[in-house]
Amino acid sequence: MYTNSPSSPSDSGWKWSGFGGDPSTVKSYPSIRKGGSNLQNDPGQTGLPYQLGSNTKNVDVLWSFAPSGYDGTGSISGTYNHAIDVFFHNSTSFSKAGLKAELMIIPESSADSQTQGWGKKDATPFMIDGETWDVWQATMSSGGYSWPVMQFRKRVQVRYFNKNIKRFFAEAMLRRPEVFLGSHYVSMVEAGTEVKSGSGKVHNKSYSVNVY
């Protein structure tokens, strides 16, 4: 991983290589994060964590990236997801024991990830701003804990995402009201690459999360 600014996640990136084995399992997830998992997190500045409640807070996320290094060269091979990941906990404390739900927004992925997805695909897609996002339901397990995951996968893929993701939260609360509870806390918003196989580079041109 690299960064060209000590105070901003924009203009950062990562590279990977040599990952083989089962292409359905995540081998690495380099990412840039805002929120509870950072020891230096200041809720007064980031707005995270906050209680979901009736989903009245706005969460503007901008992520612009390229499948190359900082010098503009390189490409990606293998199986991967470029994903915005949001975690929901039962308190303001960030821990796996308190992790109750996860929401993934995937603007781009490898062709095999796009068609196969992960878990079970909902019959009805999510429509937003004239775009079609397929919705998948799955369960993640780690360290002896398990939690539900809802994935939104964009059919026509892009490398630029700029939306208020409270609209994705609202859809998740409609589809899985027993999972995405108002009592939960939105604890972290991150953007990164789920690496399952192959090699590649990513350069983050811009990344910001604005909670208000």
Short mmCIF file of N, CA, C and O in Angstrom, two decimals, residues 52-98:
data_model
loop_
_atom_site.label_atom_id
_atom_site.label_comp_id
_atom_site.label_asym_id
_atom_site.label_seq_id
_atom_site.Cartn_x
_atom_site.Cartn_y
_atom_site.Cartn_z
N LEU A 52 -28.23 4.15 13.80
CA LEU A 52 -28.97 4.19 12.55
C LEU A 52 -30.35 4.82 12.74
O LEU A 52 -30.78 5.65 11.92
N GLY A 53 -31.04 4.45 13.80
CA GLY A 53 -32.36 5.00 14.09
C GLY A 53 -33.31 4.82 12.92
O GLY A 53 -33.44 3.73 12.36
N SER A 54 -33.97 5.90 12.50
CA SER A 54 -34.88 5.85 11.36
C SER A 54 -34.20 6.26 10.06
O SER A 54 -34.86 6.68 9.11
N ASN A 55 -32.88 6.18 10.03
CA ASN A 55 -32.07 6.42 8.83
C ASN A 55 -32.22 7.86 8.32
O ASN A 55 -32.44 8.10 7.14
N THR A 56 -32.11 8.82 9.22
CA THR A 56 -32.24 10.22 8.84
C THR A 56 -30.91 10.88 8.48
O THR A 56 -30.90 11.90 7.79
N LYS A 57 -29.79 10.33 8.93
CA LYS A 57 -28.50 10.94 8.62
C LYS A 57 -28.09 10.67 7.17
O LYS A 57 -28.35 9.59 6.63
N ASN A 58 -27.46 11.65 6.58
CA ASN A 58 -26.91 11.50 5.24
C ASN A 58 -25.48 10.98 5.34
O ASN A 58 -24.72 11.38 6.24
N VAL A 59 -25.11 10.12 4.41
CA VAL A 59 -23.74 9.57 4.36
C VAL A 59 -23.28 9.65 2.90
O VAL A 59 -23.49 8.73 2.11
N ASP A 60 -22.68 10.76 2.55
CA ASP A 60 -22.20 10.96 1.18
C ASP A 60 -20.84 10.28 1.02
O ASP A 60 -19.89 10.59 1.75
N VAL A 61 -20.75 9.39 0.05
CA VAL A 61 -19.50 8.68 -0.22
C VAL A 61 -19.06 8.96 -1.65
O VAL A 61 -19.82 8.78 -2.60
N LEU A 62 -17.83 9.42 -1.79
CA LEU A 62 -17.20 9.60 -3.09
C LEU A 62 -16.00 8.67 -3.17
O LEU A 62 -15.13 8.70 -2.29
N TRP A 63 -15.98 7.84 -4.21
CA TRP A 63 -14.82 6.96 -4.44
C TRP A 63 -14.55 6.90 -5.93
O TRP A 63 -15.38 6.44 -6.71
N SER A 64 -13.40 7.39 -6.32
CA SER A 64 -12.95 7.33 -7.70
C SER A 64 -11.63 6.58 -7.73
O SER A 64 -10.69 6.94 -7.00
N PHE A 65 -11.54 5.54 -8.56
CA PHE A 65 -10.33 4.71 -8.56
C PHE A 65 -10.00 4.24 -9.97
O PHE A 65 -10.83 4.31 -10.88
N ALA A 66 -8.78 3.77 -10.14
CA ALA A 66 -8.33 3.25 -11.43
C ALA A 66 -7.58 1.94 -11.20
O ALA A 66 -6.88 1.79 -10.19
N PRO A 67 -7.70 0.98 -12.12
CA PRO A 67 -7.00 -0.30 -11.99
C PRO A 67 -5.56 -0.19 -12.45
O PRO A 67 -5.13 -0.84 -13.40
N SER A 68 -4.80 0.69 -11.79
CA SER A 68 -3.41 0.90 -12.18
C SER A 68 -2.65 1.47 -11.00
O SER A 68 -3.24 1.82 -9.97
N GLY A 69 -1.35 1.59 -11.14
CA GLY A 69 -0.55 2.22 -10.12
C GLY A 69 -0.62 3.73 -10.22
O GLY A 69 -1.28 4.29 -11.09
N TYR A 70 0.09 4.39 -9.33
CA TYR A 70 0.10 5.86 -9.31
C TYR A 70 0.61 6.43 -10.63
O TYR A 70 0.20 7.50 -11.07
N ASP A 71 1.50 5.66 -11.31
CA ASP A 71 2.07 6.13 -12.57
C ASP A 71 1.15 5.85 -13.77
O ASP A 71 1.50 6.15 -14.91
N GLY A 72 -0.03 5.26 -13.50
CA GLY A 72 -0.98 5.02 -14.57
C GLY A 72 -0.78 3.73 -15.33
O GLY A 72 -1.49 3.46 -16.30
N THR A 73 0.18 2.92 -14.91
CA THR A 73 0.45 1.66 -15.60
C THR A 73 -0.08 0.49 -14.79
O THR A 73 -0.26 0.59 -13.58
N GLY A 74 -0.29 -0.62 -15.49
CA GLY A 74 -0.70 -1.83 -14.80
C GLY A 74 -2.12 -2.23 -15.14
O GLY A 74 -2.87 -1.49 -15.76
N SER A 75 -2.50 -3.43 -14.73
CA SER A 75 -3.83 -3.96 -14.97
C SER A 75 -4.14 -5.00 -13.89
O SER A 75 -3.30 -5.29 -13.04
N ILE A 76 -5.35 -5.56 -13.94
CA ILE A 76 -5.77 -6.54 -12.95
C ILE A 76 -6.12 -7.84 -13.64
O ILE A 76 -6.77 -7.85 -14.68
N SER A 77 -5.69 -8.96 -13.05
CA SER A 77 -6.09 -10.28 -13.51
C SER A 77 -6.61 -11.07 -12.32
O SER A 77 -6.31 -10.75 -11.17
N GLY A 78 -7.43 -12.09 -12.60
CA GLY A 78 -7.93 -12.93 -11.52
C GLY A 78 -9.33 -12.54 -11.08
O GLY A 78 -10.09 -11.91 -11.82
N THR A 79 -9.67 -12.92 -9.86
CA THR A 79 -11.00 -12.73 -9.30
C THR A 79 -10.95 -11.69 -8.20
O THR A 79 -10.13 -11.79 -7.28
N TYR A 80 -11.84 -10.69 -8.25
CA TYR A 80 -11.78 -9.60 -7.28
C TYR A 80 -13.11 -8.84 -7.23
O TYR A 80 -13.94 -8.93 -8.16
N ASN A 81 -13.30 -8.09 -6.16
CA ASN A 81 -14.40 -7.13 -6.02
C ASN A 81 -13.81 -5.80 -5.57
O ASN A 81 -13.02 -5.77 -4.62
N HIS A 82 -14.18 -4.71 -6.21
CA HIS A 82 -13.91 -3.38 -5.67
C HIS A 82 -15.18 -2.98 -4.90
O HIS A 82 -16.25 -2.85 -5.51
N ALA A 83 -15.06 -2.80 -3.60
CA ALA A 83 -16.26 -2.69 -2.78
C ALA A 83 -16.17 -1.59 -1.74
O ALA A 83 -15.12 -1.34 -1.15
N ILE A 84 -17.32 -0.94 -1.52
CA ILE A 84 -17.52 -0.08 -0.36
C ILE A 84 -18.19 -0.95 0.69
O ILE A 84 -19.20 -1.60 0.42
N ASP A 85 -17.63 -0.99 1.87
CA ASP A 85 -18.06 -1.90 2.92
C ASP A 85 -18.52 -1.09 4.13
O ASP A 85 -17.78 -0.22 4.61
N VAL A 86 -19.72 -1.38 4.63
CA VAL A 86 -20.26 -0.68 5.79
C VAL A 86 -20.60 -1.70 6.87
O VAL A 86 -21.25 -2.72 6.59
N PHE A 87 -20.16 -1.43 8.09
CA PHE A 87 -20.38 -2.35 9.20
C PHE A 87 -21.35 -1.75 10.22
O PHE A 87 -21.29 -0.56 10.54
N PHE A 88 -22.23 -2.62 10.74
CA PHE A 88 -23.23 -2.24 11.72
C PHE A 88 -23.01 -3.03 13.01
O PHE A 88 -22.99 -4.26 12.97
N HIS A 89 -22.85 -2.33 14.13
CA HIS A 89 -22.60 -2.97 15.43
C HIS A 89 -23.75 -2.70 16.40
O HIS A 89 -24.56 -1.80 16.17
N ASN A 90 -23.78 -3.46 17.48
CA ASN A 90 -24.84 -3.28 18.47
C ASN A 90 -24.50 -2.24 19.53
O ASN A 90 -25.27 -2.01 20.46
N SER A 91 -23.32 -1.62 19.41
CA SER A 91 -22.92 -0.54 20.31
C SER A 91 -21.87 0.30 19.61
O SER A 91 -21.49 0.01 18.47
N THR A 92 -21.37 1.30 20.27
CA THR A 92 -20.32 2.14 19.68
C THR A 92 -18.96 1.46 19.73
O THR A 92 -18.00 1.97 19.15
N SER A 93 -18.86 0.34 20.40
CA SER A 93 -17.61 -0.41 20.48
C SER A 93 -17.42 -1.24 19.21
O SER A 93 -18.35 -1.93 18.77
N PHE A 94 -16.22 -1.18 18.63
CA PHE A 94 -15.94 -1.89 17.39
C PHE A 94 -15.31 -3.24 17.73
O PHE A 94 -14.17 -3.31 18.18
N SER A 95 -16.07 -4.33 17.52
CA SER A 95 -15.55 -5.67 17.79
C SER A 95 -16.33 -6.67 16.97
O SER A 95 -17.47 -6.42 16.57
N LYS A 96 -15.73 -7.83 16.70
CA LYS A 96 -16.44 -8.88 15.97
C LYS A 96 -17.62 -9.40 16.76
O LYS A 96 -18.65 -9.77 16.19
N ALA A 97 -17.49 -9.44 18.08
CA ALA A 97 -18.58 -9.94 18.92
C ALA A 97 -19.82 -9.07 18.78
O ALA A 97 -20.95 -9.56 18.87
N GLY A 98 -19.62 -7.77 18.54
CA GLY A 98 -20.75 -6.86 18.42
C GLY A 98 -21.18 -6.58 17.00
O GLY A 98 -22.12 -5.80 16.77
#
